[in-house]
Coordinates of C-alpha atoms in Angstrom, one line a residue:
Chain A
X1 CA 28.4 -16.4 -1.5
X2 CA 29.5 -13.2 -2.7
X3 CA 27.6 -10.0 -0.8
X4 CA 26.5 -10.7 2.6
X5 CA 23.6 -8.3 2.7
X6 CA 20.0 -8.8 3.5
X7 CA 19.5 -11.5 1.2
X8 CA 23.2 -13.4 0.8
X9 CA 23.4 -12.7 5.0
X10 CA 20.5 -14.7 5.1
X11 CA 21.1 -17.3 2.2
X12 CA 24.7 -18.1 4.1
X13 CA 22.7 -18.3 7.4
X14 CA 19.9 -20.8 6.3
X15 CA 22.2 -23.0 4.3
X16 CA 24.5 -23.3 7.2
X17 CA 21.8 -24.2 9.5
X18 CA 20.6 -26.8 7.1
X19 CA 23.5 -28.6 7.2
X20 CA 25.8 -27.2 4.2
X21 CA 29.6 -26.1 4.0
X22 CA 29.5 -22.4 3.3
X23 CA 31.9 -19.6 2.9
X24 CA 31.6 -16.2 1.7
X25 CA 33.4 -13.0 0.5
X26 CA 32.2 -9.4 1.2
X27 CA 33.5 -6.3 0.3
X28 CA 32.1 -4.2 3.5
X29 CA 35.3 -5.1 6.0
X30 CA 32.3 -4.0 8.5
X31 CA 29.8 -7.0 7.8
X32 CA 32.6 -9.7 7.3
X33 CA 33.7 -9.1 10.9
X34 CA 30.3 -9.2 12.1
X35 CA 29.9 -12.7 10.3
X36 CA 32.9 -13.6 11.6
X37 CA 31.8 -12.9 15.0
X38 CA 28.8 -14.8 14.7
X39 CA 31.0 -18.0 13.4
X40 CA 30.4 -17.6 9.6
X41 CA 33.7 -18.5 7.5
X42 CA 33.6 -14.8 6.1
X43 CA 36.1 -12.7 4.4
X44 CA 36.9 -9.9 2.2
X45 CA 39.3 -12.0 -0.5
X46 CA 36.3 -12.5 -3.3
X47 CA 38.7 -13.8 -5.6
X48 CA 40.1 -16.4 -3.2
X49 CA 36.3 -17.4 -1.9
X50 CA 36.0 -18.4 -5.5
X51 CA 38.9 -20.2 -6.0
X52 CA 38.0 -22.2 -3.1
X53 CA 34.3 -22.8 -4.9
X54 CA 36.0 -24.3 -8.3
X55 CA 38.4 -26.2 -5.8
X56 CA 35.7 -27.5 -3.8
X57 CA 33.1 -28.0 -7.0
X58 CA 30.4 -25.6 -4.9
X59 CA 27.0 -23.5 -5.9
X60 CA 28.5 -20.0 -6.6
X61 CA 26.1 -17.7 -5.2
X62 CA 25.8 -13.7 -6.3
X63 CA 24.6 -11.6 -3.5
X64 CA 25.7 -8.0 -5.1
X65 CA 23.9 -5.1 -6.2
X66 CA 23.0 -5.1 -10.1
X67 CA 25.9 -2.2 -10.2
X68 CA 28.7 -4.4 -8.7
X69 CA 27.6 -7.9 -10.8
X70 CA 30.0 -6.9 -13.5
X71 CA 32.9 -6.9 -11.8
X72 CA 32.1 -9.9 -9.9
X73 CA 31.5 -11.6 -12.7
X74 CA 35.1 -10.7 -14.5
X75 CA 36.6 -12.5 -11.2
X76 CA 33.9 -15.6 -11.7
X77 CA 35.6 -15.8 -14.9
X78 CA 39.1 -15.8 -13.5
X79 CA 38.8 -18.0 -10.9
X80 CA 36.0 -20.5 -11.3
X81 CA 35.2 -20.2 -15.2
X82 CA 33.2 -23.3 -15.3
X83 CA 31.1 -23.3 -11.7
X84 CA 27.8 -23.4 -11.2
X85 CA 26.7 -20.4 -10.6
X86 CA 23.8 -18.6 -9.7
X87 CA 22.9 -14.8 -8.1
X88 CA 20.0 -13.4 -6.4
X89 CA 19.3 -10.0 -8.5
X90 CA 15.8 -8.7 -8.6
X91 CA 16.0 -8.5 -12.5
X92 CA 17.2 -11.5 -14.7
X93 CA 17.7 -10.7 -18.4
X94 CA 20.7 -8.0 -17.5
X95 CA 22.1 -10.5 -15.7
X96 CA 21.6 -13.1 -17.8
X97 CA 23.7 -10.9 -20.9
X98 CA 26.0 -10.4 -18.6
X99 CA 26.9 -13.7 -17.6
X100 CA 26.7 -14.6 -21.2
X101 CA 29.5 -11.6 -22.1
X102 CA 31.8 -12.2 -19.3
X103 CA 31.6 -15.7 -17.9
X104 CA 30.2 -18.0 -20.5
X105 CA 31.8 -21.1 -19.3
X106 CA 29.9 -21.0 -16.1
X107 CA 27.0 -23.6 -15.3
X108 CA 24.1 -20.1 -14.9
X109 CA 20.6 -20.3 -13.4
X110 CA 19.4 -17.1 -12.8
X111 CA 17.3 -16.9 -9.7
X112 CA 15.4 -14.5 -7.9
X113 CA 14.3 -15.3 -4.1
X114 CA 11.1 -12.8 -3.6
X115 CA 12.2 -12.2 -0.1
X116 CA 13.4 -8.6 1.7
X117 CA 12.5 -5.9 3.2
X118 CA 13.4 -2.5 4.3
X119 CA 16.4 -3.0 6.3
X120 CA 19.8 -3.8 4.4
X121 CA 23.6 -5.4 5.6
X122 CA 24.4 -8.3 7.5
X123 CA 22.7 -7.2 10.7
X124 CA 19.5 -7.6 8.8
X125 CA 19.9 -11.2 8.0
X126 CA 17.4 -13.4 9.1
X127 CA 17.9 -17.6 8.0
X128 CA 14.2 -17.8 8.2
X129 CA 13.7 -14.6 5.4
X130 CA 12.8 -17.6 2.5
X131 CA 10.3 -19.4 4.0
X132 CA 7.2 -19.4 2.3
X133 CA 8.4 -17.3 -0.5
X134 CA 8.1 -18.0 -3.8
X135 CA 12.2 -18.8 -5.6
X136 CA 12.2 -17.8 -9.4
X137 CA 15.0 -20.3 -10.8
X138 CA 15.2 -18.8 -14.5
X139 CA 15.1 -21.8 -17.5
X140 CA 16.6 -20.5 -20.9
X141 CA 16.2 -23.1 -23.8
X142 CA 20.0 -23.6 -22.8
X143 CA 19.7 -23.7 -19.2
X144 CA 21.4 -26.9 -18.0
X145 CA 18.4 -29.0 -16.1
X146 CA 21.1 -30.5 -13.9
X147 CA 22.3 -26.8 -12.6
X148 CA 18.8 -26.0 -12.4
X149 CA 18.0 -28.8 -10.4
X150 CA 20.7 -28.3 -8.3
X151 CA 20.0 -24.5 -7.2
X152 CA 16.0 -25.1 -7.0
X153 CA 17.2 -27.9 -4.2
X154 CA 19.2 -24.9 -2.3
X155 CA 16.1 -23.0 -2.8
X156 CA 13.6 -25.2 -1.8
X157 CA 15.7 -26.6 1.7
X158 CA 15.5 -23.1 2.5
X159 CA 11.5 -23.0 2.7
X160 CA 11.0 -21.5 -0.6
X161 CA 9.2 -22.7 -3.8
X162 CA 10.5 -22.5 -6.9
X163 CA 9.0 -20.8 -9.8
X164 CA 10.7 -21.3 -13.5
X165 CA 10.0 -19.0 -15.9
X166 CA 12.3 -17.8 -18.8
X167 CA 14.5 -14.1 -17.5
X168 CA 12.6 -12.0 -19.5
X169 CA 9.3 -13.3 -18.4
X170 CA 10.2 -12.8 -15.3
X171 CA 11.6 -9.3 -16.0
X172 CA 7.7 -8.1 -16.9
X173 CA 6.1 -9.9 -14.2
X174 CA 8.0 -8.3 -11.7
X175 CA 7.7 -4.8 -13.4
X176 CA 4.4 -5.2 -12.7
X177 CA 4.2 -6.2 -9.0
X178 CA 7.1 -5.3 -7.6
X179 CA 9.1 -2.6 -9.4
X180 CA 5.4 -0.4 -10.3
X181 CA 4.5 -0.8 -6.6
X182 CA 7.4 1.5 -5.9
X183 CA 7.4 3.7 -8.0
X184 CA 3.6 4.3 -7.4
X185 CA 4.9 4.6 -3.5
X186 CA 7.1 6.9 -4.3
X187 CA 4.8 9.0 -6.6
X188 CA 1.9 8.8 -3.3
X189 CA 4.8 10.2 -0.7
X190 CA 5.9 12.8 -2.6
X191 CA 2.8 14.1 -3.6
X192 CA 0.8 13.8 -0.2
X193 CA 3.8 15.4 1.7
X194 CA 3.3 17.9 -0.4
X195 CA 0.4 18.6 1.5
X196 CA 1.8 19.2 4.5
X197 CA 1.3 18.9 8.2
X198 CA -2.7 18.8 7.5
X199 CA -1.9 16.2 5.4
X200 CA -0.1 14.3 7.7
X201 CA -2.4 14.5 10.9
X202 CA -4.6 13.4 8.4
X203 CA -3.3 10.4 6.6
X204 CA -4.9 7.0 7.7
X205 CA -4.9 3.3 6.3
X206 CA -4.6 3.7 2.3
X207 CA -1.8 6.1 2.9
X208 CA -0.2 4.6 5.2
X209 CA -0.4 1.4 3.1
X210 CA 0.4 2.7 -0.1
X211 CA 3.7 4.6 0.8
X212 CA 5.5 1.7 3.3
X213 CA 7.5 0.7 0.5
X214 CA 8.7 4.2 -0.1
X215 CA 10.4 3.7 3.4
X216 CA 13.1 1.5 1.5
X217 CA 16.7 2.8 0.7
X218 CA 16.4 4.7 -2.5
X219 CA 19.9 3.6 -4.1
X220 CA 18.6 -0.5 -3.7
X221 CA 15.1 0.7 -5.4
X222 CA 17.1 2.2 -8.0
X223 CA 19.0 -0.3 -8.8
X224 CA 15.9 -2.6 -9.7
X225 CA 14.0 -0.3 -11.1
X226 CA 16.6 1.3 -13.2
X227 CA 18.3 -2.1 -14.0
X228 CA 14.8 -3.4 -15.5
X229 CA 14.3 0.1 -17.9
X230 CA 12.9 -2.7 -20.0
X231 CA 10.4 -4.7 -19.1
X232 CA 9.5 -1.7 -16.6
X233 CA 8.6 1.5 -19.2
X234 CA 5.8 -0.3 -21.4
X235 CA 4.2 -1.2 -17.8
X236 CA 4.6 2.3 -16.6
X237 CA 2.9 3.6 -19.9
X238 CA -0.1 0.9 -19.5
X239 CA -0.5 2.5 -15.6
X240 CA 0.0 5.8 -17.1
X241 CA -2.9 5.0 -19.3
X242 CA -4.9 3.6 -16.5
X243 CA -4.9 7.1 -14.8
X244 CA -4.9 9.4 -17.8
X245 CA -8.0 7.1 -18.2
X246 CA -9.0 7.9 -14.9
X247 CA -8.3 11.7 -14.9
X248 CA -10.3 11.9 -18.5
X249 CA -13.5 10.3 -17.1
X250 CA -13.5 12.3 -13.6
X251 CA -12.8 15.4 -15.6
X252 CA -15.6 14.9 -18.4
X253 CA -18.5 12.9 -17.4
X254 CA -17.3 12.9 -13.8
X255 CA -17.1 8.9 -13.0
X256 CA -15.0 6.6 -11.7
X257 CA -16.9 3.1 -11.7
X258 CA -14.5 2.2 -15.0
X259 CA -11.1 2.7 -12.8
X260 CA -12.2 1.2 -9.4
X261 CA -14.1 -1.5 -10.9
X262 CA -11.7 -2.9 -12.8
X263 CA -8.9 -2.1 -9.8
X264 CA -11.6 -4.4 -7.1
X265 CA -12.0 -7.0 -10.1
X266 CA -8.1 -7.4 -10.5
X267 CA -7.5 -7.1 -6.6
X268 CA -10.3 -10.1 -6.6
X269 CA -8.9 -12.4 -9.5
X270 CA -5.2 -12.1 -8.3
X271 CA -6.8 -13.4 -3.9
X272 CA -8.5 -16.0 -5.9
X273 CA -5.2 -17.1 -8.8
X274 CA -3.5 -17.0 -5.1
X275 CA -5.8 -18.7 -2.8
X276 CA -6.7 -21.3 -6.0
X277 CA -6.5 -25.3 -4.9
X278 CA -3.5 -26.5 -6.3
X279 CA -2.6 -30.1 -7.8
X280 CA 0.0 -31.7 -8.1
X281 CA 2.1 -32.2 -11.1
X282 CA 5.6 -33.7 -12.2
X283 CA 7.9 -32.6 -14.8
X284 CA 10.6 -35.1 -16.3
X285 CA 14.0 -33.3 -16.3
X286 CA 15.1 -35.8 -18.4
X287 CA 12.1 -35.4 -20.9
X288 CA 13.2 -33.5 -23.9
X289 CA 10.7 -30.6 -23.9
X290 CA 11.7 -30.5 -20.1
X291 CA 12.4 -26.8 -20.3
X292 CA 8.8 -26.0 -22.1
X293 CA 7.3 -27.5 -19.8
X294 CA 8.9 -26.1 -16.9
X295 CA 8.3 -22.8 -18.2
X296 CA 4.6 -23.5 -19.3
X297 CA 3.8 -24.6 -15.5
X298 CA 5.6 -21.5 -14.1
X299 CA 3.8 -18.8 -16.3
X300 CA 0.6 -20.7 -15.2
X301 CA 1.6 -20.0 -12.0
X302 CA 2.3 -23.1 -10.9
X303 CA 5.4 -23.7 -8.6
X304 CA 7.7 -26.6 -8.3
X305 CA 8.1 -28.2 -4.5
X306 CA 10.3 -30.6 -4.5
X307 CA 13.7 -32.2 -6.6
X308 CA 13.6 -36.2 -6.9
X309 CA 16.1 -37.6 -8.6
X310 CA 15.3 -36.5 -12.4
X311 CA 12.0 -35.1 -11.7
X312 CA 11.0 -31.6 -10.5
X313 CA 7.3 -32.2 -8.2
X314 CA 5.3 -29.6 -8.9
X315 CA 2.0 -28.1 -7.9
X316 CA -0.4 -26.3 -10.2
X317 CA -4.0 -24.8 -10.0
Chain B
X1 CA -28.3 8.9 14.0
X2 CA -29.7 8.7 10.4
X3 CA -28.1 5.8 8.6
X4 CA -26.6 2.6 10.3
X5 CA -24.0 1.4 8.6
X6 CA -20.0 0.5 9.6
X7 CA -19.6 4.4 10.6
X8 CA -23.0 5.2 12.0
X9 CA -23.3 2.0 13.5
X10 CA -20.0 2.2 15.1
X11 CA -21.3 5.4 16.4
X12 CA -24.6 4.7 17.8
X13 CA -23.0 1.9 19.9
X14 CA -19.8 4.1 21.1
X15 CA -22.2 6.6 22.1
X16 CA -24.4 4.2 24.0
X17 CA -21.3 3.4 25.4
X18 CA -20.5 6.2 26.5
X19 CA -24.1 6.7 28.6
X20 CA -25.8 9.0 25.9
X21 CA -29.4 8.5 25.2
X22 CA -29.6 7.1 21.3
X23 CA -31.6 6.3 18.8
X24 CA -31.4 5.7 15.1
X25 CA -33.4 5.3 11.6
X26 CA -31.7 3.8 8.6
X27 CA -33.3 2.6 5.2
X28 CA -31.9 -0.9 5.7
X29 CA -34.4 -3.0 7.3
X30 CA -32.1 -5.8 8.0
X31 CA -29.7 -3.6 10.0
X32 CA -32.6 -1.8 11.5
X33 CA -34.1 -5.3 13.0
X34 CA -30.5 -6.2 14.1
X35 CA -29.6 -3.6 15.8
X36 CA -32.7 -3.8 17.8
X37 CA -31.8 -7.4 18.3
X38 CA -28.0 -5.7 19.4
X39 CA -30.6 -3.7 22.4
X40 CA -31.0 0.0 20.3
X41 CA -33.5 1.8 19.5
X42 CA -33.9 1.6 16.0
X43 CA -36.6 1.6 13.0
X44 CA -36.9 2.8 9.2
X45 CA -38.5 5.6 10.4
X46 CA -36.8 8.5 9.2
X47 CA -38.9 11.7 9.4
X48 CA -39.9 10.0 13.4
X49 CA -36.5 9.7 14.4
X50 CA -35.8 13.3 13.0
X51 CA -39.3 14.7 15.1
X52 CA -37.9 13.5 18.4
X53 CA -34.4 14.6 17.5
X54 CA -36.6 18.3 17.4
X55 CA -38.3 17.8 20.5
X56 CA -35.7 16.7 22.8
X57 CA -33.1 19.2 21.1
X58 CA -30.6 16.2 20.6
X59 CA -27.5 16.1 17.8
X60 CA -28.7 14.8 14.3
X61 CA -25.9 12.8 12.9
X62 CA -26.4 11.9 9.4
X63 CA -24.4 9.3 8.4
X64 CA -25.6 8.2 5.1
X65 CA -23.8 8.2 1.9
X66 CA -23.2 11.2 -0.1
X67 CA -25.8 10.0 -3.0
X68 CA -28.3 9.8 -0.1
X69 CA -27.5 13.2 1.4
X70 CA -30.0 15.7 -0.4
X71 CA -33.6 13.6 0.3
X72 CA -32.7 13.2 4.3
X73 CA -31.6 16.8 4.2
X74 CA -35.0 18.2 2.9
X75 CA -36.6 15.3 5.8
X76 CA -34.3 17.5 8.3
X77 CA -35.5 20.9 7.0
X78 CA -39.0 19.5 7.2
X79 CA -38.7 18.1 11.2
X80 CA -35.7 18.9 12.9
X81 CA -35.4 22.5 10.8
X82 CA -32.9 24.5 13.5
X83 CA -31.5 21.3 15.0
X84 CA -28.0 21.0 15.7
X85 CA -26.9 19.0 12.5
X86 CA -23.6 17.1 11.6
X87 CA -22.6 14.4 9.4
X88 CA -19.9 11.9 8.8
X89 CA -19.2 11.8 5.3
X90 CA -15.7 12.3 3.3
X91 CA -16.1 15.0 1.9
X92 CA -17.0 18.5 3.3
X93 CA -17.4 21.2 0.4
X94 CA -20.2 19.9 -1.2
X95 CA -22.4 18.5 2.0
X96 CA -21.6 22.2 3.0
X97 CA -23.4 23.7 0.0
X98 CA -26.5 20.9 0.1
X99 CA -26.9 21.7 3.8
X100 CA -27.3 25.5 3.2
X101 CA -29.4 24.9 -0.1
X102 CA -31.8 22.5 1.5
X103 CA -31.9 22.7 5.2
X104 CA -30.6 26.1 5.9
X105 CA -31.9 26.9 9.3
X106 CA -29.8 24.1 10.8
X107 CA -27.0 24.6 12.9
X108 CA -24.9 22.9 11.2
X109 CA -21.0 21.5 11.9
X110 CA -19.4 19.3 8.7
X111 CA -17.7 16.4 10.6
X112 CA -15.4 13.4 9.0
X113 CA -13.9 11.0 11.3
X114 CA -10.9 9.1 9.6
X115 CA -11.9 6.1 10.4
X116 CA -13.7 3.1 8.2
X117 CA -12.5 -0.6 6.8
X118 CA -13.3 -2.6 4.3
X119 CA -16.4 -4.4 5.8
X120 CA -19.6 -2.3 6.0
X121 CA -22.9 -2.5 7.0
X122 CA -24.4 -2.4 10.7
X123 CA -22.8 -6.2 11.7
X124 CA -19.4 -4.4 10.6
X125 CA -19.7 -2.0 13.3
X126 CA -17.3 -1.2 16.4
X127 CA -17.4 0.9 19.1
X128 CA -13.6 1.1 19.7
X129 CA -13.5 2.5 15.9
X130 CA -13.0 5.6 16.7
X131 CA -10.1 5.5 18.9
X132 CA -7.0 7.2 18.7
X133 CA -8.5 8.5 15.1
X134 CA -8.6 12.0 13.7
X135 CA -11.9 13.5 13.2
X136 CA -12.8 17.2 11.2
X137 CA -15.0 19.3 12.8
X138 CA -15.2 21.9 10.4
X139 CA -15.2 25.4 11.2
X140 CA -16.3 28.0 8.3
X141 CA -16.5 31.8 8.7
X142 CA -20.3 31.4 9.9
X143 CA -19.8 28.5 11.8
X144 CA -21.8 28.6 15.6
X145 CA -19.0 27.7 17.2
X146 CA -21.7 26.6 20.3
X147 CA -22.5 23.9 17.7
X148 CA -19.0 23.0 16.6
X149 CA -17.6 23.0 20.9
X150 CA -20.7 19.9 20.9
X151 CA -20.0 18.3 18.1
X152 CA -16.3 18.1 18.9
X153 CA -16.9 17.1 22.9
X154 CA -19.0 14.4 20.9
X155 CA -15.9 13.4 19.1
X156 CA -13.6 13.6 22.2
X157 CA -15.8 11.2 23.9
X158 CA -15.8 8.7 21.3
X159 CA -11.8 8.5 22.0
X160 CA -10.9 10.9 18.5
X161 CA -9.3 14.0 18.6
X162 CA -10.4 17.0 16.3
X163 CA -9.2 18.5 13.5
X164 CA -11.0 22.2 13.1
X165 CA -10.5 23.1 9.5
X166 CA -12.8 24.8 6.8
X167 CA -14.5 21.9 4.5
X168 CA -12.3 23.1 1.3
X169 CA -9.1 22.8 2.9
X170 CA -10.6 19.3 4.2
X171 CA -11.1 18.0 0.5
X172 CA -8.0 19.0 -0.7
X173 CA -5.8 17.3 2.4
X174 CA -8.2 13.8 1.7
X175 CA -7.6 14.3 -1.9
X176 CA -4.1 13.6 -1.3
X177 CA -4.0 10.9 1.7
X178 CA -7.0 8.8 0.9
X179 CA -8.7 9.4 -2.6
X180 CA -5.2 9.6 -4.6
X181 CA -4.2 6.1 -2.6
X182 CA -7.7 4.7 -3.4
X183 CA -7.2 5.3 -7.3
X184 CA -3.7 4.8 -7.4
X185 CA -4.3 1.2 -5.6
X186 CA -7.3 0.5 -8.3
X187 CA -4.6 1.4 -11.2
X188 CA -1.9 -1.2 -9.4
X189 CA -4.8 -3.9 -9.0
X190 CA -5.4 -3.7 -12.5
X191 CA -2.2 -3.7 -14.0
X192 CA -0.9 -6.8 -11.8
X193 CA -3.6 -8.7 -12.6
X194 CA -3.0 -8.7 -16.4
X195 CA 0.2 -10.0 -15.7
X196 CA -2.0 -12.9 -15.1
X197 CA -1.6 -15.9 -12.8
X198 CA 2.4 -15.8 -13.1
X199 CA 2.6 -12.1 -11.5
X200 CA -0.3 -13.6 -9.0
X201 CA 2.3 -15.8 -8.0
X202 CA 5.3 -13.6 -7.3
X203 CA 3.1 -10.9 -5.8
X204 CA 4.7 -10.0 -2.3
X205 CA 4.7 -7.0 0.0
X206 CA 5.0 -4.0 -2.0
X207 CA 1.8 -5.3 -4.4
X208 CA -0.4 -6.4 -1.0
X209 CA 0.7 -3.3 0.7
X210 CA 0.1 -1.4 -2.2
X211 CA -3.4 -3.1 -3.5
X212 CA -4.9 -3.1 -0.1
X213 CA -7.8 -0.9 -0.3
X214 CA -8.2 -2.1 -4.0
X215 CA -10.7 -4.3 -1.6
X216 CA -13.0 -2.1 -0.5
X217 CA -16.8 -2.0 -2.0
X218 CA -16.5 0.0 -4.9
X219 CA -19.6 1.8 -5.2
X220 CA -18.0 3.5 -1.2
X221 CA -15.1 4.1 -3.1
X222 CA -17.1 6.0 -6.1
X223 CA -19.3 7.9 -3.8
X224 CA -16.3 9.4 -2.2
X225 CA -13.8 10.1 -4.9
X226 CA -16.3 11.1 -7.6
X227 CA -18.2 13.4 -4.7
X228 CA -14.6 15.3 -4.4
X229 CA -13.7 15.5 -8.1
X230 CA -13.0 19.8 -7.9
X231 CA -10.6 19.0 -5.2
X232 CA -9.2 15.5 -6.6
X233 CA -8.9 16.9 -9.7
X234 CA -6.0 19.0 -9.4
X235 CA -4.1 16.5 -7.1
X236 CA -4.3 14.0 -9.6
X237 CA -2.9 15.9 -12.0
X238 CA 0.0 16.3 -10.1
X239 CA 0.8 12.8 -9.6
X240 CA 0.1 12.2 -13.4
X241 CA 2.7 14.7 -13.9
X242 CA 4.8 12.7 -11.2
X243 CA 4.3 9.6 -12.9
X244 CA 5.4 10.9 -16.2
X245 CA 8.5 12.4 -15.3
X246 CA 9.3 9.3 -14.1
X247 CA 8.4 7.7 -17.6
X248 CA 10.3 10.4 -19.3
X249 CA 13.7 10.0 -16.8
X250 CA 13.5 6.2 -17.3
X251 CA 13.0 6.6 -21.0
X252 CA 15.3 9.4 -21.7
X253 CA 18.9 9.0 -19.4
X254 CA 17.4 5.7 -17.9
X255 CA 17.1 7.0 -14.2
X256 CA 14.7 7.6 -11.4
X257 CA 16.4 9.1 -8.6
X258 CA 14.6 12.4 -8.4
X259 CA 11.3 10.2 -8.2
X260 CA 12.5 7.9 -6.1
X261 CA 14.5 10.1 -3.7
X262 CA 11.2 12.9 -3.7
X263 CA 9.0 9.7 -2.4
X264 CA 11.3 8.9 0.3
X265 CA 11.8 12.2 1.4
X266 CA 8.0 12.2 1.4
X267 CA 7.7 9.4 3.5
X268 CA 10.3 10.5 6.1
X269 CA 8.8 14.2 6.4
X270 CA 5.6 12.6 7.0
X271 CA 6.0 10.0 9.4
X272 CA 8.5 12.9 11.1
X273 CA 5.2 15.3 11.2
X274 CA 3.4 12.2 12.7
X275 CA 6.0 11.7 15.1
X276 CA 6.3 15.1 16.1
X277 CA 6.4 15.8 19.9
X278 CA 3.2 18.5 20.7
X279 CA 2.7 21.3 23.1
X280 CA -0.3 22.0 24.8
X281 CA -2.1 25.0 23.6
X282 CA -5.2 26.9 24.1
X283 CA -8.4 28.5 22.1
X284 CA -10.6 30.6 23.4
X285 CA -14.3 30.2 21.7
X286 CA -15.3 33.7 22.9
X287 CA -12.6 35.2 21.3
X288 CA -13.3 37.6 18.3
X289 CA -11.0 35.6 16.1
X290 CA -11.5 32.3 17.5
X291 CA -12.7 30.5 14.1
X292 CA -9.7 31.6 12.5
X293 CA -7.5 30.3 15.6
X294 CA -9.2 27.4 15.4
X295 CA -8.4 27.0 11.2
X296 CA -4.6 28.0 12.0
X297 CA -4.6 25.1 13.9
X298 CA -5.5 22.8 12.1
X299 CA -4.2 23.6 9.3
X300 CA -0.3 23.4 11.2
X301 CA -1.4 19.9 12.0
X302 CA -2.7 20.6 15.8
X303 CA -5.6 18.7 17.6
X304 CA -8.1 19.6 19.6
X305 CA -8.4 16.7 22.6
X306 CA -10.9 18.6 25.3
X307 CA -13.4 21.5 25.3
X308 CA -13.4 23.1 28.9
X309 CA -15.9 25.1 28.7
X310 CA -15.8 28.2 26.1
X311 CA -12.0 27.0 26.1
X312 CA -10.7 24.3 23.2
X313 CA -7.6 22.6 24.7
X314 CA -5.3 21.7 21.6
X315 CA -2.1 20.5 21.1
X316 CA 0.4 21.3 18.7
X317 CA 4.1 20.5 17.0

């Protein structure tokens, strides 16, 4: 485990609790000391931790911010060039491009556990963080499916279910359901605060809910939104178009029915999709079209809940 | 009590539980029947309920949607032309204009309890709905302060604290902290749903929080947002400006620091204002500048927590 913040620290704890042999490294001497005091094998020597991973044929998990990723990938190429490599970064196409450029020999499977919180650092970690969470494990045309199965098995062991999709498809979806919400929360919080103490004293549920994630550390939100620039721009334009249409309609006819009905219908549709009954399906990882099958399942909202030899056990609505 | 939906029904229950003599009328025969079965004096004869209020010198509370208000105000002018009148509608300047036009003899105090929920109708009512809530009781240059004190006493009895401000000032504040959140939630829900089943399967906390109020009944949200058109348009333009600036910055330099820092700072400022220590203050309702004093207190984020004779007992940070 390279990096021991909220996600890396939770992952190390959960994998250890599940009986795996784990070790980690972090640039933060404070986090390393605290993790050692908590009984984990952790240090500040990233190269050494990677060398050991190469010797033991371990899964290397990169849990560092996107901005620090290239530096660690150079160490991976030096110390563990053909390791089984995954990451937990919240954007996937830029990470895939970096790995192809800097550590092309690694058996790489991009990962993204959809779990987090507004706290950060080793101390905020929680081994139950991934229980019930979606965990994207990327499938590209050249993905090594044995490596994909190993990463997926780890995610499932930690209580998550696996969503298999291509990196670019992931990035478009999280722009909609994670990065846009963070930007709208920031806009709402700034606009609300501009109303001064009266606005603060009248703020109730709709404002509190709509601004909760504006309390997240801005540098973490910047890393994920700025890192997903290519996918986020068209989604941001779509939201601007919808909000601009609402503005135009309110100014001209005075009506907001189209905006509010579309929002209500969208909320209902997403709730229906999330609550839909799911049927069990199997995907043979040995089949020639296995990668297409996995991606199709992920794009339909399906999930992998088990790996049995060379068969992925899925659920789809 | 005219109108027995979520707010009216909760108010009737709470006022009855507090020992007041209450009666009500609603156009909904189903709600009236259920309320009678629950032991309340309720019917469908609005004119009769208003006549009785005139005979008994009761406070008349209008808890009907904005779209049905003018019709009821015409009945007020016929049946109880000089009654003590208040309302619970979520916009205040348009209601004030309607009262001045249709029931000019009423001793009117505009009201808005900042409480609600996504359910509606008599069955959704809850006498504890107002506990801890802000309740705006409007103060205009010509407000009868004895009437204002009676309405405020009722709100405080029901567990709320009173925020005194002018109708137009209220409307600007709620555009920021209630109506804009509803519009952004609708835009986010529609944009998220456009991402199909994959977006739904990956949606986590930031999306769920940001879209919660998109589940509200669209016709109720329409009534409050469309009814506040004049105050909402400039606030909507401000939000569009902030979101457009984020878009421009992401497209040009790739940076979102200004947007995200302003959001984080705004959220912190509002949390600080809400958590600030408050000192007790008194406002004499007999003083010549009492109306100005009350409005200044409300605009500073202050609140009235008691009425003692002709003195309003306040708290301000």
